[in-house]
mmCIF file of C-alpha atoms in Angstrom:
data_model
loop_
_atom_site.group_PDB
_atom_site.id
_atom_site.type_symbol
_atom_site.label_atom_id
_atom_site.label_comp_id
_atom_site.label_asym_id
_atom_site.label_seq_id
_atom_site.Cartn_x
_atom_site.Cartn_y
_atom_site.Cartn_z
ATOM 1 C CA UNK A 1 0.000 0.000 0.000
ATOM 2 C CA UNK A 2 2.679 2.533 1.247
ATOM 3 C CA UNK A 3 4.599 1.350 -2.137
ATOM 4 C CA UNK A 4 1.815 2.373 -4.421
ATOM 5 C CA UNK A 5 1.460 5.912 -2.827
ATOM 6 C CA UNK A 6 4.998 6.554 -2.755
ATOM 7 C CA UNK A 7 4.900 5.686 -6.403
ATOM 8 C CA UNK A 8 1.723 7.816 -7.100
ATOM 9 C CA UNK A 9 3.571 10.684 -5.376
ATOM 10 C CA UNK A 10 6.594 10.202 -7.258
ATOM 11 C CA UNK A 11 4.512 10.327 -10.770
ATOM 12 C CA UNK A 12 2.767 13.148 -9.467
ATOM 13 C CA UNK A 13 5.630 14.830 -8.924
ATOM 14 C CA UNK A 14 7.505 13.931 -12.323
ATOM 15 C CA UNK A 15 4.618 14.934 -14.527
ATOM 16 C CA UNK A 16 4.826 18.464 -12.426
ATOM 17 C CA UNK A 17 8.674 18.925 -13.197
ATOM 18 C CA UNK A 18 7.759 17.680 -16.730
ATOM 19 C CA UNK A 19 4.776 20.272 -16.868
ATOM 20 C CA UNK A 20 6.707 22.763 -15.462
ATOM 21 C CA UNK A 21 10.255 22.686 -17.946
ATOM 22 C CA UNK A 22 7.233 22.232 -20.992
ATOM 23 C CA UNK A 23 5.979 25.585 -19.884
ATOM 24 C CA UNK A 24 9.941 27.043 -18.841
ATOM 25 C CA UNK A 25 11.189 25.844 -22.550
ATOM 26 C CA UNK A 26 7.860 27.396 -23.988
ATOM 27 C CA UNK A 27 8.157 30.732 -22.352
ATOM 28 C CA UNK A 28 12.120 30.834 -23.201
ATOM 29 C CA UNK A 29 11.258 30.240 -27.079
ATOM 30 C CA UNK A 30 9.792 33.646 -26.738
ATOM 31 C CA UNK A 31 12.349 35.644 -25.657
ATOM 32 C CA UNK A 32 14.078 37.644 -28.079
ATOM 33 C CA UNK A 33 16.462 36.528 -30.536
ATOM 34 C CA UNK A 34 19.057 38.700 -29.408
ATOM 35 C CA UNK A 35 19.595 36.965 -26.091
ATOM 36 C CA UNK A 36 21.345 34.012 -27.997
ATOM 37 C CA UNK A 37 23.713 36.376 -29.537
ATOM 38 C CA UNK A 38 24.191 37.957 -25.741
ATOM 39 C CA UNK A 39 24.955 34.404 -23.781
ATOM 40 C CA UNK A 40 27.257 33.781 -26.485
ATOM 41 C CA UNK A 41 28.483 36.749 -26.506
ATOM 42 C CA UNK A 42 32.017 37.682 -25.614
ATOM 43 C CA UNK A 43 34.943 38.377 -22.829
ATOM 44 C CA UNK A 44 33.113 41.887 -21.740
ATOM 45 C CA UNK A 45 30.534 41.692 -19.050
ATOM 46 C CA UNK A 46 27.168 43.573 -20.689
ATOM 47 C CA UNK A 47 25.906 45.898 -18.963
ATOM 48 C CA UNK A 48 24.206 44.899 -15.338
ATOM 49 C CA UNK A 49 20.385 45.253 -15.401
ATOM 50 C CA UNK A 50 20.464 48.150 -12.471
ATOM 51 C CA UNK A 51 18.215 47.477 -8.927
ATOM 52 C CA UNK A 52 15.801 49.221 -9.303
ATOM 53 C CA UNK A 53 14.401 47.891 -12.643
ATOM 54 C CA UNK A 54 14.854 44.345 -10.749
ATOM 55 C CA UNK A 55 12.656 45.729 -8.051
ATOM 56 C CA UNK A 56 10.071 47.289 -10.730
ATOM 57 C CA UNK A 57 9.771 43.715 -12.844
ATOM 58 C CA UNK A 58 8.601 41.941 -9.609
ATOM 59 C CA UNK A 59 6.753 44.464 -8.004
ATOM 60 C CA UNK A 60 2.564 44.986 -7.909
ATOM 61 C CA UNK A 61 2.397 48.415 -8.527
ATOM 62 C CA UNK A 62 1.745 48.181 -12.494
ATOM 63 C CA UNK A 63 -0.558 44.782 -11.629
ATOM 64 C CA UNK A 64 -2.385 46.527 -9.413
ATOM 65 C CA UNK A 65 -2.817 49.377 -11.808
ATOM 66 C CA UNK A 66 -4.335 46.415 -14.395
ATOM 67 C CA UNK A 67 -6.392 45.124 -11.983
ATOM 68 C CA UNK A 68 -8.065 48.363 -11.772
ATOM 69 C CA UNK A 69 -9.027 48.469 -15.343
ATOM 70 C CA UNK A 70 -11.065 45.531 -15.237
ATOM 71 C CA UNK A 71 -10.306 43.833 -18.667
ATOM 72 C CA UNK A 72 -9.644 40.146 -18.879
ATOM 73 C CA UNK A 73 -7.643 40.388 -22.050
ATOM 74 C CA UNK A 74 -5.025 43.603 -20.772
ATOM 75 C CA UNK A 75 -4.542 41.498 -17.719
ATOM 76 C CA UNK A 76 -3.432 38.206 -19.602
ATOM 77 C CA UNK A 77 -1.323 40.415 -21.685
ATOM 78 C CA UNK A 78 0.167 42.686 -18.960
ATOM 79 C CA UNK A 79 1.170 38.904 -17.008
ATOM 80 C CA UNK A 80 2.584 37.088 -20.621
ATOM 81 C CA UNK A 81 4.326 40.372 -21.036
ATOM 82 C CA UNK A 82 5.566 40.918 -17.797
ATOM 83 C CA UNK A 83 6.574 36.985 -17.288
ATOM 84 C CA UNK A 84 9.045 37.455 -20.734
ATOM 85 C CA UNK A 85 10.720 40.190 -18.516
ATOM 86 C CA UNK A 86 11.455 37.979 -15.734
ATOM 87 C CA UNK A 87 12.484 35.083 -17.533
ATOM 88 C CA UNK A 88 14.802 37.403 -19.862
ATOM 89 C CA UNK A 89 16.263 39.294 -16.092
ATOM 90 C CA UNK A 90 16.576 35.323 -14.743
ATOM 91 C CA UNK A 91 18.228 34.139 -17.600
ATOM 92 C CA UNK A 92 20.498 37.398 -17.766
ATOM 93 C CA UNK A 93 21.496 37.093 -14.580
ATOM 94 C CA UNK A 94 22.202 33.327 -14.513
ATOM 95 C CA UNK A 95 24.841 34.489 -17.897
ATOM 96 C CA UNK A 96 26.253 37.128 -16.100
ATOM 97 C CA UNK A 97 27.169 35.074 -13.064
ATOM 98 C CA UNK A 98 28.213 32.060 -15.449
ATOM 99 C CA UNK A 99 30.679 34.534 -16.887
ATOM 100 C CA UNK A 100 31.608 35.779 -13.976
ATOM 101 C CA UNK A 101 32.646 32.615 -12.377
ATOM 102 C CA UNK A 102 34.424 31.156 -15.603
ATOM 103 C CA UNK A 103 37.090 34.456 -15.633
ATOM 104 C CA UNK A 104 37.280 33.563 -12.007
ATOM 105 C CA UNK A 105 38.176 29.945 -12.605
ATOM 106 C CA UNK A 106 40.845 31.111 -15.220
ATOM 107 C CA UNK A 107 42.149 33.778 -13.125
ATOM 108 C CA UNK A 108 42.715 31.217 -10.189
ATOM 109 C CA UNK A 109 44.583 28.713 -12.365
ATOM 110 C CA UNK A 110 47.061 31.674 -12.954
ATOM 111 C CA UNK A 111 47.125 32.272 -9.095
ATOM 112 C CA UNK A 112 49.942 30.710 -6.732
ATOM 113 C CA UNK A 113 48.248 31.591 -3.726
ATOM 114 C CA UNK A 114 44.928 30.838 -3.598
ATOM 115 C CA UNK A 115 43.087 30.415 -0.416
ATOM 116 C CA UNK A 116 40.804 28.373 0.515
ATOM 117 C CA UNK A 117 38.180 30.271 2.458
ATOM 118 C CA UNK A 118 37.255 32.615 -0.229
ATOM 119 C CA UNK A 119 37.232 30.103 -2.939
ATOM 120 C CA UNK A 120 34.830 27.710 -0.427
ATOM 121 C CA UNK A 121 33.070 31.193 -0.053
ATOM 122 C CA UNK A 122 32.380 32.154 -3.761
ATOM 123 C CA UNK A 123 31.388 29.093 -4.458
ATOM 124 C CA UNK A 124 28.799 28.684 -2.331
ATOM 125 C CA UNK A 125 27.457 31.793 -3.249
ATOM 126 C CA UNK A 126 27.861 30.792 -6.734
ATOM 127 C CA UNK A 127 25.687 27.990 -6.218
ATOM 128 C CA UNK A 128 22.757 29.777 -3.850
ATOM 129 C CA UNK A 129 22.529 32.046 -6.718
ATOM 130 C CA UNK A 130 22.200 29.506 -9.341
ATOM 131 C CA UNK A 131 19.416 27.715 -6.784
ATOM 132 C CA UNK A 132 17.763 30.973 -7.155
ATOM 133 C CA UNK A 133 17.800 31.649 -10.403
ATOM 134 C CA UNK A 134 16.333 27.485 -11.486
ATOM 135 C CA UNK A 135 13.927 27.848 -8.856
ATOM 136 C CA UNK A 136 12.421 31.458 -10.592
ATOM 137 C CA UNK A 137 12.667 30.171 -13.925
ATOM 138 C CA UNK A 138 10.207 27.338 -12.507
ATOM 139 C CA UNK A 139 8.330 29.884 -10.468
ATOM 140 C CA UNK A 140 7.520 32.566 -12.662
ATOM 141 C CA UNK A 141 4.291 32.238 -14.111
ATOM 142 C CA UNK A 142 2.960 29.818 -11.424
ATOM 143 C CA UNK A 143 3.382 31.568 -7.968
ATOM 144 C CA UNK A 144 3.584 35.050 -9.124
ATOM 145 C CA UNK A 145 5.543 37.585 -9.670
ATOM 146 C CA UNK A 146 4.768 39.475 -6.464
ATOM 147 C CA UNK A 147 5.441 36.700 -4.398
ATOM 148 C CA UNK A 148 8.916 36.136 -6.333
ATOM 149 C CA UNK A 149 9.983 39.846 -5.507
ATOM 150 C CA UNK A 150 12.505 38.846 -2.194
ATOM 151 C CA UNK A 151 13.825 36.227 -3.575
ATOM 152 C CA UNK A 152 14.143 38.296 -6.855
ATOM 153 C CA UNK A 153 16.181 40.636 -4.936
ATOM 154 C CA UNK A 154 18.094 38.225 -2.994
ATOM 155 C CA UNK A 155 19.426 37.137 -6.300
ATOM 156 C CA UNK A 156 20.427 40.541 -7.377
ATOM 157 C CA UNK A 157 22.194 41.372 -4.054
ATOM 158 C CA UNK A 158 24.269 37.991 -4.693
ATOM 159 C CA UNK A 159 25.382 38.820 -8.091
ATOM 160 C CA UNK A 160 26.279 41.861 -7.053
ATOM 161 C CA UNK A 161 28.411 40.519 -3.650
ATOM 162 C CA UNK A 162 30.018 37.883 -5.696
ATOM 163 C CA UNK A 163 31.396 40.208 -7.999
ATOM 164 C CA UNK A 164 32.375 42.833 -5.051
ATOM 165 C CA UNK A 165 34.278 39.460 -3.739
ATOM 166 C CA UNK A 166 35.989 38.877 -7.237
ATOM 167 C CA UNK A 167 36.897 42.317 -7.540
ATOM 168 C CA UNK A 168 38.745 41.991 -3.853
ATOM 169 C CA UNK A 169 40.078 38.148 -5.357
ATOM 170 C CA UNK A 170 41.611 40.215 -8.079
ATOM 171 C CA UNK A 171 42.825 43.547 -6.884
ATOM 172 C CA UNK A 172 44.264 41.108 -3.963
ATOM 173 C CA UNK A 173 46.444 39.350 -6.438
ATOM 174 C CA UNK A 174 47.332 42.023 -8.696
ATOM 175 C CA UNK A 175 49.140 43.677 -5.857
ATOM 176 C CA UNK A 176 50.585 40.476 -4.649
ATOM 177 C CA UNK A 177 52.471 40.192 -8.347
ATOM 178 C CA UNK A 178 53.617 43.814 -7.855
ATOM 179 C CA UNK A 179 55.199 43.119 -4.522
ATOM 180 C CA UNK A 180 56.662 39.901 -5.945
ATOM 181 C CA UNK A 181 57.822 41.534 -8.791
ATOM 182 C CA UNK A 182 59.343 44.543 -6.719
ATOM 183 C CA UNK A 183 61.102 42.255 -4.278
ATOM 184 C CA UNK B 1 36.265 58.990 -21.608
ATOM 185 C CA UNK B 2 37.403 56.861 -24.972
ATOM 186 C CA UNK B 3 36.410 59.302 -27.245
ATOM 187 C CA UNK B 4 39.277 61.494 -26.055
ATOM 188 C CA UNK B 5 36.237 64.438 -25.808
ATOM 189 C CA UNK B 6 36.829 66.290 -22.690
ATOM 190 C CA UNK B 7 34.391 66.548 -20.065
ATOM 191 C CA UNK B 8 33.277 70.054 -19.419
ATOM 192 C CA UNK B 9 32.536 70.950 -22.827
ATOM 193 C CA UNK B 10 30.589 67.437 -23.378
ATOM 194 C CA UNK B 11 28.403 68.782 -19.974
ATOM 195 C CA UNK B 12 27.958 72.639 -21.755
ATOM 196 C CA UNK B 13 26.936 70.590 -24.645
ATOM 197 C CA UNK B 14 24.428 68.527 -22.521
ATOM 198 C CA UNK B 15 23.606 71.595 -20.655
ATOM 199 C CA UNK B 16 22.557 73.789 -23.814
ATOM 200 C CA UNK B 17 20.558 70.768 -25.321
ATOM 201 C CA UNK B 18 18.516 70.491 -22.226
ATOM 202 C CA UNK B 19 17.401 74.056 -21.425
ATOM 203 C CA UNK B 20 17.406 75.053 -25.680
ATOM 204 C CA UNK B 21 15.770 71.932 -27.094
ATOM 205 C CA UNK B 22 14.302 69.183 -25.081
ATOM 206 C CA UNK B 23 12.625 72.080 -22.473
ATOM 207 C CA UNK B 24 10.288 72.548 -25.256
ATOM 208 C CA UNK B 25 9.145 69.172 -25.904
ATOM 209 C CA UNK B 26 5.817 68.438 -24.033
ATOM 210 C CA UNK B 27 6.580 64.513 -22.422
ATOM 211 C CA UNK B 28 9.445 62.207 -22.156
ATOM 212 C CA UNK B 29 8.438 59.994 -25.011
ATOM 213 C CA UNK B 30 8.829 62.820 -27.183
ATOM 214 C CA UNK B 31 12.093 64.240 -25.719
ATOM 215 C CA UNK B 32 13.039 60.376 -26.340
ATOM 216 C CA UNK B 33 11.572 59.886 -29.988
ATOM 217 C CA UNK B 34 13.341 63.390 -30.818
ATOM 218 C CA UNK B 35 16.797 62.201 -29.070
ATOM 219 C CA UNK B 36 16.512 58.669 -31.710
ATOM 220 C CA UNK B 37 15.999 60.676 -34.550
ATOM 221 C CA UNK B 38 19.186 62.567 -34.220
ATOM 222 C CA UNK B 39 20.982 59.071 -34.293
ATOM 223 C CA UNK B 40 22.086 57.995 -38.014
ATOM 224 C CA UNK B 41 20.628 54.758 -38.742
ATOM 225 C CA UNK B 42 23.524 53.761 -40.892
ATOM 226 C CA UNK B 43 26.446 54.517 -38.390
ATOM 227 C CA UNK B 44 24.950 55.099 -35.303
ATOM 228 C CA UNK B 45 26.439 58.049 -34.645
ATOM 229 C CA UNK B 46 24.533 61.521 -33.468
ATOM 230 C CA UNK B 47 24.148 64.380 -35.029
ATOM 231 C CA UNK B 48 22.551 67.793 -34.544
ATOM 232 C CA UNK B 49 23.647 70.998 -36.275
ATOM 233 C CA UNK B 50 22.666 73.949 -33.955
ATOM 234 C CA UNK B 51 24.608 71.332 -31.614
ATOM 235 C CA UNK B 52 27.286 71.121 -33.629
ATOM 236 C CA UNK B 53 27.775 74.467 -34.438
ATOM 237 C CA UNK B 54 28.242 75.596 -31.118
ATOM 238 C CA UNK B 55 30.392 72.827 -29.942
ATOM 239 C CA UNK B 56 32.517 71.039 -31.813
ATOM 240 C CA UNK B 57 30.687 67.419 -33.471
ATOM 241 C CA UNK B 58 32.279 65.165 -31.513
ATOM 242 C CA UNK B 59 31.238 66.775 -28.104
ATOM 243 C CA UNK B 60 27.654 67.500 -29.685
ATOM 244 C CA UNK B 61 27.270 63.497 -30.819
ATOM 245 C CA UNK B 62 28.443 62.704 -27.224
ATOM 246 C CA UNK B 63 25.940 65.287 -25.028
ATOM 247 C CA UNK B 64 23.333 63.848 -27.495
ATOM 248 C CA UNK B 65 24.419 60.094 -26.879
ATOM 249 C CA UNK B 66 24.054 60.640 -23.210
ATOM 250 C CA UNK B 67 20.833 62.597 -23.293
ATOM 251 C CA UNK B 68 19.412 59.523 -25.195
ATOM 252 C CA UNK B 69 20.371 57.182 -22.796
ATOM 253 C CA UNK B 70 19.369 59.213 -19.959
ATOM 254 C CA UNK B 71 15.899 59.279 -21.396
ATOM 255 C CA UNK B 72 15.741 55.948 -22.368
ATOM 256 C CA UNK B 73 16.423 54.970 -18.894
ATOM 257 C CA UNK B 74 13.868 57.645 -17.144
ATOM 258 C CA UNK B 75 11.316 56.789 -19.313
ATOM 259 C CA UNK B 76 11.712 52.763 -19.005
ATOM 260 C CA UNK B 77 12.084 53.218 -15.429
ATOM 261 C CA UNK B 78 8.134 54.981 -15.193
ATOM 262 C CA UNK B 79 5.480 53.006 -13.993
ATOM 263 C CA UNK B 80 2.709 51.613 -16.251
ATOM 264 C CA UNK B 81 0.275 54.050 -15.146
ATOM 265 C CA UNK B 82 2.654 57.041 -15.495
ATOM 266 C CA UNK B 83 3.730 56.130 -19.103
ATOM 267 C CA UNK B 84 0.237 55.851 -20.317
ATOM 268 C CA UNK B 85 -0.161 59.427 -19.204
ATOM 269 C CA UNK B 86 3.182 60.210 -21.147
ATOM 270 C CA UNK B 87 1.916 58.402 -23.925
ATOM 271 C CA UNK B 88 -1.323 60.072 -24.112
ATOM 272 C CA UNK B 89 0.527 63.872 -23.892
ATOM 273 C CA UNK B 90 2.294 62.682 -26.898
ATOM 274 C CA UNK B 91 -0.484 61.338 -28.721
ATOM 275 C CA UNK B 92 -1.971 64.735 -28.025
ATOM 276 C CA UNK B 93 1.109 66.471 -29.102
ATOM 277 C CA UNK B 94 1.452 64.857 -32.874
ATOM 278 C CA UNK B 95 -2.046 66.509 -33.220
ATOM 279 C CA UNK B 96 -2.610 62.831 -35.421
ATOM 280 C CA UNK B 97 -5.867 60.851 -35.157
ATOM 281 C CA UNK B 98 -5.846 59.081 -31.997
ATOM 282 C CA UNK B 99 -7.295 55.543 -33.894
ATOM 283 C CA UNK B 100 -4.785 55.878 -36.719
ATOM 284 C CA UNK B 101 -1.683 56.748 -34.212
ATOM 285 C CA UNK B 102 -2.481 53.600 -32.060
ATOM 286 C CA UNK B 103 -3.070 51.460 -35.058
ATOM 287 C CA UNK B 104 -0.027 52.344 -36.767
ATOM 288 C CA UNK B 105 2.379 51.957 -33.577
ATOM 289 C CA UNK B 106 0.890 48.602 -32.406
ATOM 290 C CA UNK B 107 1.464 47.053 -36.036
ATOM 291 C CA UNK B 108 4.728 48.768 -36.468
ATOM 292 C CA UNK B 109 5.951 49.592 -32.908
ATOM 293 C CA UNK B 110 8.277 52.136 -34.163
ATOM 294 C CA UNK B 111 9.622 52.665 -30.971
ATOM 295 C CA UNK B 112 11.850 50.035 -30.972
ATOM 296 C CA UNK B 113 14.296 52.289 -32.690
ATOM 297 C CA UNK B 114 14.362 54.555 -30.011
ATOM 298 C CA UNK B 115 16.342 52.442 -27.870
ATOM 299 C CA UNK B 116 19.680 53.320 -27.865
ATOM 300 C CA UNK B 117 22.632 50.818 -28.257
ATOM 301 C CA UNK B 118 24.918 49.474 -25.334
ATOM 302 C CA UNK B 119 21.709 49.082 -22.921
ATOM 303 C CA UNK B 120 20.717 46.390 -20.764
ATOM 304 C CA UNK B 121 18.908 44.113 -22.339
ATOM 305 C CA UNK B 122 16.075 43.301 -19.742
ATOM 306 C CA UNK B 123 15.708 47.161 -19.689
ATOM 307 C CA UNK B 124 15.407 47.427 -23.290
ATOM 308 C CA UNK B 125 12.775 44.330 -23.228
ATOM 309 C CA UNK B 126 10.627 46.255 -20.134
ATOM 310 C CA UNK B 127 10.585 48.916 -22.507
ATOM 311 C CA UNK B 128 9.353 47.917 -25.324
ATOM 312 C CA UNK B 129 6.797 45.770 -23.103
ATOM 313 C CA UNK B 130 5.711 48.413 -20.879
ATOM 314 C CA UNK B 131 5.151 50.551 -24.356
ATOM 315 C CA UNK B 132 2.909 47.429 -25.995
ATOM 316 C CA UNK B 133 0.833 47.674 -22.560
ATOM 317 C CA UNK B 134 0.170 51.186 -22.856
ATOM 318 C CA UNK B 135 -0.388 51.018 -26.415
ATOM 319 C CA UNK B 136 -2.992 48.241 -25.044
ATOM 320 C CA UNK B 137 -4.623 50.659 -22.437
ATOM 321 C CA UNK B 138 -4.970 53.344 -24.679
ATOM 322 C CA UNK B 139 -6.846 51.225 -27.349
ATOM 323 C CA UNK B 140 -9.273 49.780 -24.776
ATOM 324 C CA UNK B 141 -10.153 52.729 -22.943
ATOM 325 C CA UNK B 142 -10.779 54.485 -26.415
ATOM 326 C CA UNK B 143 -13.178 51.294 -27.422
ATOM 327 C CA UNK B 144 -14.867 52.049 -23.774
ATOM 328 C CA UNK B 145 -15.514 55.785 -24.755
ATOM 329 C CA UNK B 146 -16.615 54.664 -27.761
ATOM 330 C CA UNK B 147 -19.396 51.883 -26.628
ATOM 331 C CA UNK B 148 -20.048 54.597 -23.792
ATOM 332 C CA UNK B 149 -21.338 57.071 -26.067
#
């Protein structure tokens, strides 16, 4: 008996997941052209999408403006519009911290004195970021994007700390060489 | 600044488009739409004579390069209720039929051009999203005043 829930669970739960990449691979087939070009893109870090538009996308000020109007159609259209956003911001920020990381990687190789704190550190931020930014790709579109707005932002501040930490990484061992190379 | 243009001229520059040109445009879109047509479409590069003429080009295409961007970001950063208001003052400023003007811009959404280049892409994408919505207001609260009369 327990064996046949267990296993009813566990279908449920597959044909969710399933459900849920059908509708993340959908939604991603609409965003624009360009962003192929972008995560392909070169050496140079683009341009970071700045706080406050994060904080706009996810916030219920312009939903609650839609609401008002009290037209079925603008608000399916305001929430496929504003959903493309999110994704696009998600899927921007997951490229930017891919990046990111990858220049780290190759700038540690280069390193002869890495330690092992801050690499343990960055890396776990690495990965809490990239939990956040699989679980909003899920998210988006079934919970929300209202309820999606701290964890939106928690994502943001992470980018933004890992690459204050890189920054430190780097600066740190560009004035190590110096000294090594003045004594 | 890689251009090798200096500063203080480039913020005269900025200065005297401002207060001479943009003052006397009625809404952001417009200051916008105005600051995209001085952009070549071929090269991408700015250009606006009285501008020029004053200052030298280079420091002209530069004030007008950062006037566009400032704009593009003020304007993408307004809220959905706010930008159908700006959109409605322009409307109202191109003294065009209302039904025509929305027509044409939702089929051709000619305001994709006036995004300017090197800009975050999300931001670019909220744009041009937050402009289809208000497009999409507009349209529905002139079919309302039109059923209402």
């Amino acid at each position: 008996m327990i064996g046949t829930t267990t296993a009813l669970i566990g279908a449920a739960v597959l044909l969710v997941l399933i459900l849920v990449w059908v509708r993340g691979q959908s939604a991603s087939r609409h965003l624009p052209a360009v962003m192929d070009e972008w995560l392909t893109g070169q050496d140079d870090l683009p341009e970071a999408c700045p706080p406050e538009f994060v904080s706009k996308i996810f916030s219920s000020r312009d939903s609650e403006f839609i609401s008002q109007l009290e037209s079925v159609d603008l608000k399916r259209l305001f929430l496929r519009e504003r959903n493309a956003v999110a994704l696009l911001w998600v899927q921007q920020t997951a490229a930017t911290i891919r990046r990111i990381m990858r220049h780290h990687l190759e700038a540690s190789r280069l390193s002869a004195d890495i330690k092992f704190a801050m690499e343990a550190r960055i890396f776990l931020q690495y990965a809490q970021l990239r939990l956040i930014c699989g679980t909003l790709f899920l998210l988006i579109g079934l919970a929300g994007l209202e309820r999606l707005h701290w964890m939106a932002l928690r994502a943001d501040k992470l980018t933004q700390r890992i690459g204050n930490v890189l920054r430190e990484f780097e600066s740190g061992a560009r004035s190590r060489e110096m000294d090594g190379v003045q004594s | 600044m890689s251009s090798g243009v200096k500063l203080v001229p480039v913020q005269e520059a900025y200065d005297d488009l401002l207060n001479r040109t943009l003052a006397r445009i009625p809404c952001d879109l417009g200051r916008l739409i105005y600051l995209a047509s001085t952009r070549d479409y071929n090269t991408g590069n700015y250009y606006h004579e009285g501008l020029a003429n004053r200052f030298r080009p280079e420091v002209a295409r530069k004030a007008l390069e950062i006037a566009h961007r400032q704009a593009f970001y003020r304007l993408s950063a307004f809220s959905l209720e706010s930008l159908v208001s700006d959109l409605e003052a322009y409307l109202q400023s191109t003294r065009e039929n209302p039904r025509e003007f929305l027509r044409a811009w939702q089929k051709l959404e000619p305001y994709r051009v006036a995004i300017p280049t090197e800009v975050n892409l999300t931001v670019a994408r909220l744009f041009t999203s937050n402009l289809r919505l208000a497009l999409a207001i507009l349209h529905y609260r002139q079919a309302q005043n039109h059923l209402g009369r």
